[in-house]
Coordinates of C-alpha atoms in Angstrom, one line a residue:
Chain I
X30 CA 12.3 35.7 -0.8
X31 CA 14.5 38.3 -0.3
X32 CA 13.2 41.9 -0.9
X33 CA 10.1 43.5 0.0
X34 CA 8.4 42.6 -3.3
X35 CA 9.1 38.9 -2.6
X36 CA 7.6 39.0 1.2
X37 CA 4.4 40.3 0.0
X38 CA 3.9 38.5 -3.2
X39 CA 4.6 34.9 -2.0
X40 CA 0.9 34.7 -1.2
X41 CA -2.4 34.3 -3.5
X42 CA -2.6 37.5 -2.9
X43 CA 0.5 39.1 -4.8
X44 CA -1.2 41.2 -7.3
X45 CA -4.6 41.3 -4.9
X46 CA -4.8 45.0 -4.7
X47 CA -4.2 45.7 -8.3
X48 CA -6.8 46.2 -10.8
X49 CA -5.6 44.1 -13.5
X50 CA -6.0 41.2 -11.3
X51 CA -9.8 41.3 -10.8
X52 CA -10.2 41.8 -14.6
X53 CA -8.4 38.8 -15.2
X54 CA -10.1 37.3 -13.1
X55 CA -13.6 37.8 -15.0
X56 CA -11.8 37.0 -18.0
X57 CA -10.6 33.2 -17.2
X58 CA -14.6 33.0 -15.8
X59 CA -15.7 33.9 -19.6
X60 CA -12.9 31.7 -20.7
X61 CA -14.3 28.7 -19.0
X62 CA -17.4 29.5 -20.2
X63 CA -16.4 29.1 -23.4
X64 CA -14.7 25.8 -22.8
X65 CA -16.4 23.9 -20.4
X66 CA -13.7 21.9 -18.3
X67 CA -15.3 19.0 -16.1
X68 CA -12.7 18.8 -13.1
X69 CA -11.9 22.8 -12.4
X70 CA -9.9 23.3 -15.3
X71 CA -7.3 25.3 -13.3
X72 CA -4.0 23.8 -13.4
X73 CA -0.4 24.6 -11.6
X74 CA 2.4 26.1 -13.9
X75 CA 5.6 27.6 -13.3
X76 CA 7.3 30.0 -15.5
X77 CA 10.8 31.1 -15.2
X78 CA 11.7 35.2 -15.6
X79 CA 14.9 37.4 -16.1
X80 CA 14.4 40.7 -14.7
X81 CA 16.0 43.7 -14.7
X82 CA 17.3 45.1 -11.3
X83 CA 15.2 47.9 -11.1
X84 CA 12.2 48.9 -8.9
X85 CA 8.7 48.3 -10.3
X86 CA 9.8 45.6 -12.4
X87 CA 8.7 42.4 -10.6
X88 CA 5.2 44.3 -9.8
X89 CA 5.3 45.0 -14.2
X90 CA 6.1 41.4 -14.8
X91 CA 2.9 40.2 -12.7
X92 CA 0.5 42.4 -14.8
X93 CA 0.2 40.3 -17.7
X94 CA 0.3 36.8 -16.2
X95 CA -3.1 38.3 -14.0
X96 CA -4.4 40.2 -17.1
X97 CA -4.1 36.5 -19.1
X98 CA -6.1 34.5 -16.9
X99 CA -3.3 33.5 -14.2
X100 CA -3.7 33.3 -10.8
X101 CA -0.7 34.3 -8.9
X102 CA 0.4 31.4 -6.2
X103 CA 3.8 32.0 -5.7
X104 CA 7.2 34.1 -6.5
X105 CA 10.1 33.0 -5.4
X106 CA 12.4 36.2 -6.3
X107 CA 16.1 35.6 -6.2
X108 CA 17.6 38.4 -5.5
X109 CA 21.1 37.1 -4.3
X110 CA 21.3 35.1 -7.7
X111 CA 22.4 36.9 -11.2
X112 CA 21.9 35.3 -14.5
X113 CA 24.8 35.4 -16.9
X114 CA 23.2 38.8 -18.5
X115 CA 23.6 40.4 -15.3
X116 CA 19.7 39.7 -14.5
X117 CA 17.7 38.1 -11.4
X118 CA 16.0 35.0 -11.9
X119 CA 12.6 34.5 -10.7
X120 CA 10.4 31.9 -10.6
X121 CA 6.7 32.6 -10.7
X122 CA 4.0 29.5 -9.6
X123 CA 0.6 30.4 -11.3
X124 CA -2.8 28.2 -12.2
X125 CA -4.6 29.1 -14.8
X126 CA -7.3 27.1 -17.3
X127 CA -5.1 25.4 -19.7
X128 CA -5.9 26.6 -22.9
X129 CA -4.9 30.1 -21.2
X130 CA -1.7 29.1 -20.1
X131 CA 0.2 30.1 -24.5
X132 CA -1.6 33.3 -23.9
X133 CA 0.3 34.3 -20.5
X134 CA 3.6 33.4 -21.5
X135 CA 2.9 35.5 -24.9
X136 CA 1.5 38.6 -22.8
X137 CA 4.7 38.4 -20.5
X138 CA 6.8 38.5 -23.8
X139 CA 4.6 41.4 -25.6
X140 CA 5.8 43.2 -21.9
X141 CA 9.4 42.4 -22.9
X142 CA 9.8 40.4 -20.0
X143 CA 12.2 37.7 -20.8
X144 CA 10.8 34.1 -20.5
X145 CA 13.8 31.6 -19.6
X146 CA 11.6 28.5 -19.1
X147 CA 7.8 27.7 -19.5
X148 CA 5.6 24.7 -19.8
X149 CA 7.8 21.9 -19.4
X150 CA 8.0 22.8 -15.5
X151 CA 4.3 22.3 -15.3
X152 CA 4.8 18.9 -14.4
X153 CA 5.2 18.9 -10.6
X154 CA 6.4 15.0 -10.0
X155 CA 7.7 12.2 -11.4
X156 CA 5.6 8.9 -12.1
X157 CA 7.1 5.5 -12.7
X158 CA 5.6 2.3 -13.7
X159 CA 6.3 -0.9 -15.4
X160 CA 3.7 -2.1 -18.0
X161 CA 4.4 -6.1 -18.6
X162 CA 2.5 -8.0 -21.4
X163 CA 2.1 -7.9 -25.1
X164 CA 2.8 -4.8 -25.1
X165 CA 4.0 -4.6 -28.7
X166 CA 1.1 -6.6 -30.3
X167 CA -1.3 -4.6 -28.4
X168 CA 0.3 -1.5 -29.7
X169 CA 2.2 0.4 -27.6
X170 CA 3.0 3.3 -29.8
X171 CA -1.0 3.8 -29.4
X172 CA -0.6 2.9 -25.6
X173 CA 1.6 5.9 -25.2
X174 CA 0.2 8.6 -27.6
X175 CA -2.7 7.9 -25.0
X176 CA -0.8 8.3 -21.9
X177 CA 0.1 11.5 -23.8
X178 CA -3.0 12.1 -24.6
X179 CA -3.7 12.6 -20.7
X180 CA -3.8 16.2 -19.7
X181 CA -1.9 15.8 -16.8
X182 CA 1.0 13.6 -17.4
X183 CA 3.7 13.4 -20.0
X184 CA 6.0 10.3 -21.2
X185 CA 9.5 11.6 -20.3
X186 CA 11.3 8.2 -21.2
X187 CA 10.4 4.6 -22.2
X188 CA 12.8 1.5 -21.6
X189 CA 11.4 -1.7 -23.4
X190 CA 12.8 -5.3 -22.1
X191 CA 11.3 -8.0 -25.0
X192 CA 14.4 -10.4 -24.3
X193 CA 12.1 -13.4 -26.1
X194 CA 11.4 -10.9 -28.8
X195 CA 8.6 -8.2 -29.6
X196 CA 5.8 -11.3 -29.9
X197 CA 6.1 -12.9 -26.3
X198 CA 5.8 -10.7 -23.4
X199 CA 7.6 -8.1 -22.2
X200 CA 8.0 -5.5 -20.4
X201 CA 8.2 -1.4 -20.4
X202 CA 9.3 1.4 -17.7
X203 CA 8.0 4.1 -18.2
X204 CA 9.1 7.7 -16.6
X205 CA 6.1 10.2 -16.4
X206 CA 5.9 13.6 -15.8
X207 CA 2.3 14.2 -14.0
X208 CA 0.5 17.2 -12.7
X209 CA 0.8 18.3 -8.8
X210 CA -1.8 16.9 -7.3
X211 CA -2.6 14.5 -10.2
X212 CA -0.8 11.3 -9.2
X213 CA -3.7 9.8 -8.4
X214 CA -5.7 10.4 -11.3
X215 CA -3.0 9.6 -13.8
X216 CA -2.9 6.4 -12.3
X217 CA -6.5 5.7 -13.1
X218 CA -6.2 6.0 -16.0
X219 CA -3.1 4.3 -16.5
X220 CA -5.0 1.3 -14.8
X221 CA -8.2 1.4 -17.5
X222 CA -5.7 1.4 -20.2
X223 CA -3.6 -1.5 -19.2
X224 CA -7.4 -3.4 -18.0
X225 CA -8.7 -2.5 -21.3
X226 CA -5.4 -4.0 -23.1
X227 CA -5.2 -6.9 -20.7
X228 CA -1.8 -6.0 -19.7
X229 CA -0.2 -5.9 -16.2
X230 CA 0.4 -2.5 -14.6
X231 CA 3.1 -2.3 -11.9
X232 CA 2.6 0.7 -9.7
X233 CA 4.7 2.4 -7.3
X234 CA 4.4 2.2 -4.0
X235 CA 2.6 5.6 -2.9
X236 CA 2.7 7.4 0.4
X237 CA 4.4 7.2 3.9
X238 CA 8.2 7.2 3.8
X239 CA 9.4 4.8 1.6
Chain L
X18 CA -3.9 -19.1 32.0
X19 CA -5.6 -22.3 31.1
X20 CA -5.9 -22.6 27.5
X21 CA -7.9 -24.9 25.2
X22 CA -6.1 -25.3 21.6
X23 CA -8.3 -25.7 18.8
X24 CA -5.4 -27.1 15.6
X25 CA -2.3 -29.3 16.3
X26 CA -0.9 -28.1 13.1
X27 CA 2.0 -25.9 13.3
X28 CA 0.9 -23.1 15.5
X29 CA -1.5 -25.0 17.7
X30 CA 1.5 -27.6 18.7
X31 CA 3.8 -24.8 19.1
X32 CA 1.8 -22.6 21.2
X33 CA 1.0 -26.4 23.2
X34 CA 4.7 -26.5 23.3
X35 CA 5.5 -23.0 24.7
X36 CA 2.7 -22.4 26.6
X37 CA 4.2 -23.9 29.9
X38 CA 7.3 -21.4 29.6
X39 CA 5.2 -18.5 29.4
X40 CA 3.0 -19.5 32.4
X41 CA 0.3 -20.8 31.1
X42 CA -1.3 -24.2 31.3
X43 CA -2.8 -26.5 28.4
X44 CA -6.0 -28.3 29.5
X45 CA -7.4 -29.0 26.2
X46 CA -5.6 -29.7 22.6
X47 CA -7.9 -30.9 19.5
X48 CA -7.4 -31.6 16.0
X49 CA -10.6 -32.2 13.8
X50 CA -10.7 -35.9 14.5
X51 CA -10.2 -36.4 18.5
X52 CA -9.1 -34.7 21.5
X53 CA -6.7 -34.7 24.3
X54 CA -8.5 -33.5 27.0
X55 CA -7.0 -33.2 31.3
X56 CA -9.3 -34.2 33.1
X57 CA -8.4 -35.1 36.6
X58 CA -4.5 -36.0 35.0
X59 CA -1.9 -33.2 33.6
X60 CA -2.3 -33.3 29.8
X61 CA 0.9 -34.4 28.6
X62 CA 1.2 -32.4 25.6
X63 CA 4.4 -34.0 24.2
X64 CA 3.2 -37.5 23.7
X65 CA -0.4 -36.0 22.4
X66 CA 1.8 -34.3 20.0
X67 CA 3.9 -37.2 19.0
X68 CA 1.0 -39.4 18.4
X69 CA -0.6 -36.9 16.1
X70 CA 2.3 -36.4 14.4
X71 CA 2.5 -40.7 13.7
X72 CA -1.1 -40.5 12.6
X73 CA -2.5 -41.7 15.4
X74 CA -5.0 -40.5 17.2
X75 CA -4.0 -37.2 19.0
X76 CA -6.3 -38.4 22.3
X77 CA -9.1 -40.3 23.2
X78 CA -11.8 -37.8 23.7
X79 CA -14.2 -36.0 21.0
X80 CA -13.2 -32.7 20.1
X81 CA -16.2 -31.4 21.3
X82 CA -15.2 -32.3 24.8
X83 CA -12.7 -29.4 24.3
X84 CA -15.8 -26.7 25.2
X85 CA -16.3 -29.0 28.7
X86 CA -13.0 -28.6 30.0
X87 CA -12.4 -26.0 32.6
X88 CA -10.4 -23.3 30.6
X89 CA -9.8 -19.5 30.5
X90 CA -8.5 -19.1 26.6
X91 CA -9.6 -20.5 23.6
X92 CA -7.0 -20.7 21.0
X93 CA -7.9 -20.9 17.8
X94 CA -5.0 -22.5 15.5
X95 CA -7.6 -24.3 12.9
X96 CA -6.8 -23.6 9.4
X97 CA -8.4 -20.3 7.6
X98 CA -11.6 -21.2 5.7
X99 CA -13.2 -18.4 3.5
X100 CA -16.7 -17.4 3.0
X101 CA -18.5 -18.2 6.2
X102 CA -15.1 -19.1 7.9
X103 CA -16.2 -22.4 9.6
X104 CA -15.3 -24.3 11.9
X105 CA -13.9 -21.3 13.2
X106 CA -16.2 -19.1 13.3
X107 CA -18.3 -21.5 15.2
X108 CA -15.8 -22.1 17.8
X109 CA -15.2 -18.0 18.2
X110 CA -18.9 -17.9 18.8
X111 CA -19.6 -20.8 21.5
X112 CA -16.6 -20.0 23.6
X113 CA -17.8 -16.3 23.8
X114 CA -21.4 -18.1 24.6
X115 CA -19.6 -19.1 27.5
X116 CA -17.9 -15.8 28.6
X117 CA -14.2 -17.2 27.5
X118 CA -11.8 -15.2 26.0
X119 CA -10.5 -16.4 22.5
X120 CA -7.4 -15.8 20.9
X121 CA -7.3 -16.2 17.0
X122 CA -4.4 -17.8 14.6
X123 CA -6.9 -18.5 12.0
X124 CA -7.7 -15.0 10.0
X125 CA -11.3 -16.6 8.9
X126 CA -13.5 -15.2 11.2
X127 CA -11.9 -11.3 11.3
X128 CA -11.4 -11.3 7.6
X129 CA -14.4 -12.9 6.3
X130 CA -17.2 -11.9 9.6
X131 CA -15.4 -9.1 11.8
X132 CA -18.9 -7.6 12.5
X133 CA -20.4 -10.7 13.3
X134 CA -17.5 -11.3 16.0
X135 CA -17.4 -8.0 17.5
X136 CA -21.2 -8.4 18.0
X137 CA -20.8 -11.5 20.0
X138 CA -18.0 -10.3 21.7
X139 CA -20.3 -7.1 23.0
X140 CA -23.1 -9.9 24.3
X141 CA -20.1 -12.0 26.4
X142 CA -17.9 -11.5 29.0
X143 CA -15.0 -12.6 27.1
X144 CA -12.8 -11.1 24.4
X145 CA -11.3 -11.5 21.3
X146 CA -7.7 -11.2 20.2
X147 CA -6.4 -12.2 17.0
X148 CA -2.2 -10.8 16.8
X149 CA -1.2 -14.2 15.5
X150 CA -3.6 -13.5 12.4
X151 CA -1.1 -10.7 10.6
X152 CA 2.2 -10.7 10.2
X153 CA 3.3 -13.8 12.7
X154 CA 5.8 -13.0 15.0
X155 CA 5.6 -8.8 14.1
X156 CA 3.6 -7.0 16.4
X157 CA 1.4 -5.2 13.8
X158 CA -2.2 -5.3 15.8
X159 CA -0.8 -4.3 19.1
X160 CA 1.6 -1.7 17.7
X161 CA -2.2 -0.3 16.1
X162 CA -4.0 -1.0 19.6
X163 CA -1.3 1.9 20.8
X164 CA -1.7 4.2 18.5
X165 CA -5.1 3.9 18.4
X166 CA -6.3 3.2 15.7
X167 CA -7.7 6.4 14.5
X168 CA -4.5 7.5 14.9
X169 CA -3.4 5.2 12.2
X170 CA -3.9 6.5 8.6
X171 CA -2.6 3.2 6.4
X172 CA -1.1 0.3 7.0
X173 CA 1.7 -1.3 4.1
X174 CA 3.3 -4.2 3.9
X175 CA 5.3 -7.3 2.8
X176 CA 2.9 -10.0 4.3
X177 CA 3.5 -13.1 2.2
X178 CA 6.9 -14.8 2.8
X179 CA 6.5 -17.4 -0.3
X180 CA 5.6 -14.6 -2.7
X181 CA 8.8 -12.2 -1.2
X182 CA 11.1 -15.5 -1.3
X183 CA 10.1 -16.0 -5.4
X184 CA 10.5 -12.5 -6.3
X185 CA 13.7 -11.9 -4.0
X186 CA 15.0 -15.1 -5.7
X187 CA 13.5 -14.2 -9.4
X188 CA 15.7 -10.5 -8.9
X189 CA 18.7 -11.7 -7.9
X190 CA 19.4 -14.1 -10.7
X191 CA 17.0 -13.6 -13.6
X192 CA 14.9 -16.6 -13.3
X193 CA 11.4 -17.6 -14.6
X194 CA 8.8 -17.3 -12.4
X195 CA 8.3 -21.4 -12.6
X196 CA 11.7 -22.2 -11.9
X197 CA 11.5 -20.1 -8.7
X198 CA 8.4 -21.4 -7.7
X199 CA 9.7 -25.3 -8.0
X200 CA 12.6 -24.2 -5.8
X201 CA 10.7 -22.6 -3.2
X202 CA 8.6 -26.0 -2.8
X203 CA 11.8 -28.0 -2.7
X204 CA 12.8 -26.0 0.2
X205 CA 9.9 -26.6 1.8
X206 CA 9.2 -22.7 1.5
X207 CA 6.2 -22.7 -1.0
X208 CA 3.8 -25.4 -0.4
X209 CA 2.1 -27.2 -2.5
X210 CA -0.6 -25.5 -4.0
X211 CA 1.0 -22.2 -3.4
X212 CA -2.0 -20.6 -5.0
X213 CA -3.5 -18.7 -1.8
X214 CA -0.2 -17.3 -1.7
X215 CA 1.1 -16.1 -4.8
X216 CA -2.3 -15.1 -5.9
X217 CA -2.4 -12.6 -3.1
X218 CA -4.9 -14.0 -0.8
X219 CA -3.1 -15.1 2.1
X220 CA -2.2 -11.1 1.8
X221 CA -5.1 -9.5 0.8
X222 CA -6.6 -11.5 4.1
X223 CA -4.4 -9.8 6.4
X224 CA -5.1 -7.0 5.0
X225 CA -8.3 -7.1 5.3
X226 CA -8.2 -8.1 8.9
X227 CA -6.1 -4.4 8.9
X228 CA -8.7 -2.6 7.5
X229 CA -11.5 -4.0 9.9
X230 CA -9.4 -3.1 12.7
X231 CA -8.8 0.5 11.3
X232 CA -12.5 1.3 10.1
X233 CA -13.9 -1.0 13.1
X234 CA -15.3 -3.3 10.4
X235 CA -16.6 -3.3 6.6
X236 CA -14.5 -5.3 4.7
X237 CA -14.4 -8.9 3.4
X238 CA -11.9 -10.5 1.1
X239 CA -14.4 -9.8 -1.7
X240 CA -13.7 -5.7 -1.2
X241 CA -10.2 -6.5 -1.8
X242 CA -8.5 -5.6 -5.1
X243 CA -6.1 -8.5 -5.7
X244 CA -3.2 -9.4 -8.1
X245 CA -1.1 -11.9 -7.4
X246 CA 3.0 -12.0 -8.6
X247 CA 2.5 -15.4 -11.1
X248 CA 2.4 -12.9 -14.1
X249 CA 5.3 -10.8 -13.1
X250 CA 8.7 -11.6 -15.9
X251 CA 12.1 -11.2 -15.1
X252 CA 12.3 -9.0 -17.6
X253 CA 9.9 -6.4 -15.1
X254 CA 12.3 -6.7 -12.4
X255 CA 15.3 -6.5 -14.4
X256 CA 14.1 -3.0 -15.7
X257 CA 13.3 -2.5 -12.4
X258 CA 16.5 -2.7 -11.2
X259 CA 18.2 -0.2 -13.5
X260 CA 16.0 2.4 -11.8
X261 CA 17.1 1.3 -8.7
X262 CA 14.1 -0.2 -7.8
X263 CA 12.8 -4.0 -7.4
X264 CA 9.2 -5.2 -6.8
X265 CA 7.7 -6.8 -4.1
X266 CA 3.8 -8.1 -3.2
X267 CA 2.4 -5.1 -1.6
X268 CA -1.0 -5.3 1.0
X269 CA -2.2 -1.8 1.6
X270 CA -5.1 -1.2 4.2
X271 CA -6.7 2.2 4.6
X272 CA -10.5 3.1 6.1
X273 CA -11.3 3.2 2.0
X274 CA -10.3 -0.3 1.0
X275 CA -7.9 -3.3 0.3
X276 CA -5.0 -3.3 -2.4
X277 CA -2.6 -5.6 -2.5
X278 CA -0.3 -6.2 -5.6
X279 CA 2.9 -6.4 -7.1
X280 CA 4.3 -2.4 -6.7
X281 CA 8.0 -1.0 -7.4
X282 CA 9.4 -0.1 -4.3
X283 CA 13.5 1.7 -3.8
X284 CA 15.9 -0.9 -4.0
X285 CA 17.3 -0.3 -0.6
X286 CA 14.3 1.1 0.7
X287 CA 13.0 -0.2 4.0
X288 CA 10.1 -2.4 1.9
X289 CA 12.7 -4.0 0.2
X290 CA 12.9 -7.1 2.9
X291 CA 14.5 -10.2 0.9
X292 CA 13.4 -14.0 1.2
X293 CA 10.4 -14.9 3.8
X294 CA 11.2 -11.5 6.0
X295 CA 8.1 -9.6 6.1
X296 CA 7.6 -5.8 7.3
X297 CA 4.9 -4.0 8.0
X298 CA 4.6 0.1 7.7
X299 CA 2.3 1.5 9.8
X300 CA 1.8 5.1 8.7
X301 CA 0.5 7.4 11.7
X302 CA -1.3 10.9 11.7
X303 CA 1.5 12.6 13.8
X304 CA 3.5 10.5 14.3
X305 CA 5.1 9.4 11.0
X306 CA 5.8 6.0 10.0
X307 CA 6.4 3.6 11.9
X308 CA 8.5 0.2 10.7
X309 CA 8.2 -3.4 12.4
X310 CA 10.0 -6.4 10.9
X311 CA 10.5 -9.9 11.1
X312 CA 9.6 -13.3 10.3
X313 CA 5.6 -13.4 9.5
X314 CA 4.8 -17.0 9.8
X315 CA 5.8 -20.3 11.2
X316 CA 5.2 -22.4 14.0
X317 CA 7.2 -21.3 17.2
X318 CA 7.0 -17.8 15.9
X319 CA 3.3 -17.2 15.1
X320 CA 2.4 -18.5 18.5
X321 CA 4.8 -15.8 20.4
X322 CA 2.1 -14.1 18.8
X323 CA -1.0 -16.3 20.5
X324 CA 0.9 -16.1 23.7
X325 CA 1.5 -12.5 23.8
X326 CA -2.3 -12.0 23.1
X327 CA -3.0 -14.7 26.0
X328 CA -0.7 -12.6 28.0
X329 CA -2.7 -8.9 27.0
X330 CA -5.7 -10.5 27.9

């Protein structure tokens, strides 16, 4: 937050005044429209850009994330930092309906702006949990293709311990990637997966300082 | 103070024991069969004591004779029944009836009937404290009382010392749950049946009691959401561990419910307490956490609890 573009763009309101923003607006309304999403559809993203160092730039890189469907919720503009081509970084926070989110990252490509990192970063926090049972005879390639399967989180490693072999019980930990905000909800349904499979789910201890 | 101990087990003989060292005077101590009662004479606890402990008859009198005696305090030391938590409950409600104060060991009655006690405690004179019931020797209640408790978001906590001794043990060298368990009872640390307490009920009971106290009643052991450690491998805490992690039997009371389970907690965090060491994590709207530790059951140390509520009231 270093320049005069960063100050005012750190709120919701970064692109507020332009015009692109309230069409985009009325075109992630129709989007939703389209496909109905039953919790607010909106989820948190974060793309990392490479901008060139000249004025009107930052302000040309915010156009088509707005006129995509994105809403703006943060920029964190690095001004002090250069990228090995002589660039600055910046990392943009957005929400947008998640069948939207391929068509901002495209737009800010069509613009020539160079995208450095998208999608993976959606994942806000890190999730892990032990699963102990039969997990092999109760399939647990079909236990994780549905953890996948979950909108909000993603399986970012598995360790299995079977040390009496894959047909006694065992146990897995596994290291998801989950949603902002969506801790709580990827735990429910990690809980009706390992009910429904009769297995034991070991949770982490949430909240206070631990 | 003069108190009448209901329960010569454990706690009740303890707090018979200390009593006199903290300034208080015993003019009643019962067990379910008989009762030592003082009369015109001193009670003298130590020889009512040894006599129950030979199996003979703790005194001469009918434990009913306990409610006749002239006292101040009732202590209630009987063991914790579920469902409609009698005797206890009974005794809670006929010592208010008589505008005494009561001081609870057994978590029965504020687990299983918290309303039902509060409402008898509005109608006497007397009141009701119950610091021994959670956590032992660790001031968790009071610690709450000063907060206030709607000042107090959640409560955490390692609150079983057999089911933190067989995990602690299972961790640090790879054995079966079984084994573990056969050990603890050797040692005298699991009893038993051990079922109330691996199971997660002894746990789920404080807890309870926690969540009464936060949401001012509401909850029975049946709200709880209970799973005890018996189905946890070695092969879980080994995995565990090379994350830096370990698990322990977690009771969490909020205003919205009862959890208590087996949950992975840092290695080296402050939840991590090892062998019967309980702790308690009181998490407050502003300000923070707040951590008390320390041993969460026995006889000498649960009624420094009793006494310390004697001495509030």
């Amino acid at each position: 937050m270093s320049d005069e573009y960063a100050s005012g763009s750190s709120t919701t309101g970064a692109a507020a005044d332009s015009e692109a923003e309230a069409d985009a607006d009325a075109t992630a309304v129709d989007s939703e429209g389209d496909t109905p999403e039953t919790d607010g559809g909106r989820q948190a993203y974060t793309v990392r850009l490479e901008l060139i160092d000249e004025p009107g730039e930052l302000l040309r890189a915010l156009a088509p994330i707005s006129e995509n469907g994105g809403n703006l919720l943060s920029i964190h503009h690095e001004r002090g930092n250069i990228t090995p081509r002589g660039h600055i970084p910046v990392e943009v926070d957005l929400e947008c309906v998640p069948a939207r989110f391929d068509d901002v990252v495209d737009g800010l490509r069509e613009a020539g702006i160079n995208v450095i990192q998208a999608g993976p970063e959606r994942y806000g926090e890190e999730l892990t949990v032990v699963l102990v049972g039969h997990l092999v005879e109760t399939d647990l390639s079909d236990s994780l293709s549905r953890i996948e399967g979950d909108a909000h989180a993603g399986v970012l490693d598995l360790s299995l311990n079977a040390p009496d072999g894959t047909d006694a019980v065992s146990s897995a930990r596994l290291r998801l990637a989950v949603d902002t905000g969506r801790r709580e909800t990827v735990l429910e349904g990690l809980r009706s997966l390992a009910d429904e499979k009769g297995l034991g789910l070991i949770e982490p201890l949430s909240g206070g300082e631990i | 103070m003069r108190l009448a101990i209901l329960g010569a087990g454990a706690v009740g003989g303890s707090v018979a024991e200390l009593a006199g060292e903290y300034g208080h005077e015993v003019v009643a101590l019962a067990n379910s069969s008989r009762a030592a009662v003082a009369d015109d004479e001193e009670l003298d606890v130590e020889s009512a004591l040894e006599r129950a402990a030979s199996d003979e008859p703790l005194g001469s009198s009918d434990p009913d004779r306990v409610f006749e005696t002239d006292y101040d305090v009732l202590v209630e030391a009987t063991p914790t029944t579920l469902g409609e938590a009698e005797p206890g409950f009974s005794h809670v409600e006929r010592a208010l009836a008589d505008d005494r104060h009561v001081v609870l060991a057994n978590k029965g009655p504020v687990a299983e009937r918290y309303e039902d006690v509060r409402a008898l405690e509005r109608e006497s004179a007397g009141s009701v404290r119950f610091e021994a019931a959670v956590g032992g020797a660790i001031p968790v209640l009071s610690t709450i009382e000063d907060c206030t408790p709607q000042a107090v978001t959640a409560v955490r906590g390692v609150l079983n010392g057999t089911a933190n001794f067989i995990l602690t043990r299972m961790a640090a060298e790879g054995l079966e749950y079984e084994h573990v368990l056969a050990e603890a009872q050797d040692l005298g640390v699991a009893e038993a049946d051990p079922t109330f307490d691996v199971d997660g009920t002894d746990a789920a009971l404080k807890c309870v009691i926690l969540a009464n106290v936060l949401a001012d009643g509401g909850f029975s052991l049946e709200d709880a959401d209970v799973t005890g450690i018996q189905d946890v491998p070695p092969s879980a805490l080994e995995l565990a561990a090379e994350d830096g992690r370990t698990i322990r039997l977690v009771g969490e009371a909020t205003r919205e419910g009862v959890r208590v389970g087996p949950r992975l907690v840092p290695e080296n965090g402050a939840m991590a307490v090892s062998g019967t060491r309980n702790i308690v994590q009181i998490q407050t709207r502003h300000a923070g956490d707040l951590y008390s530790s320390g041993r969460g059951a026995g006889g000498p140390e649960t009624a420094t609890a009793v006494l310390s509520d004697v001495g509030r009231l």
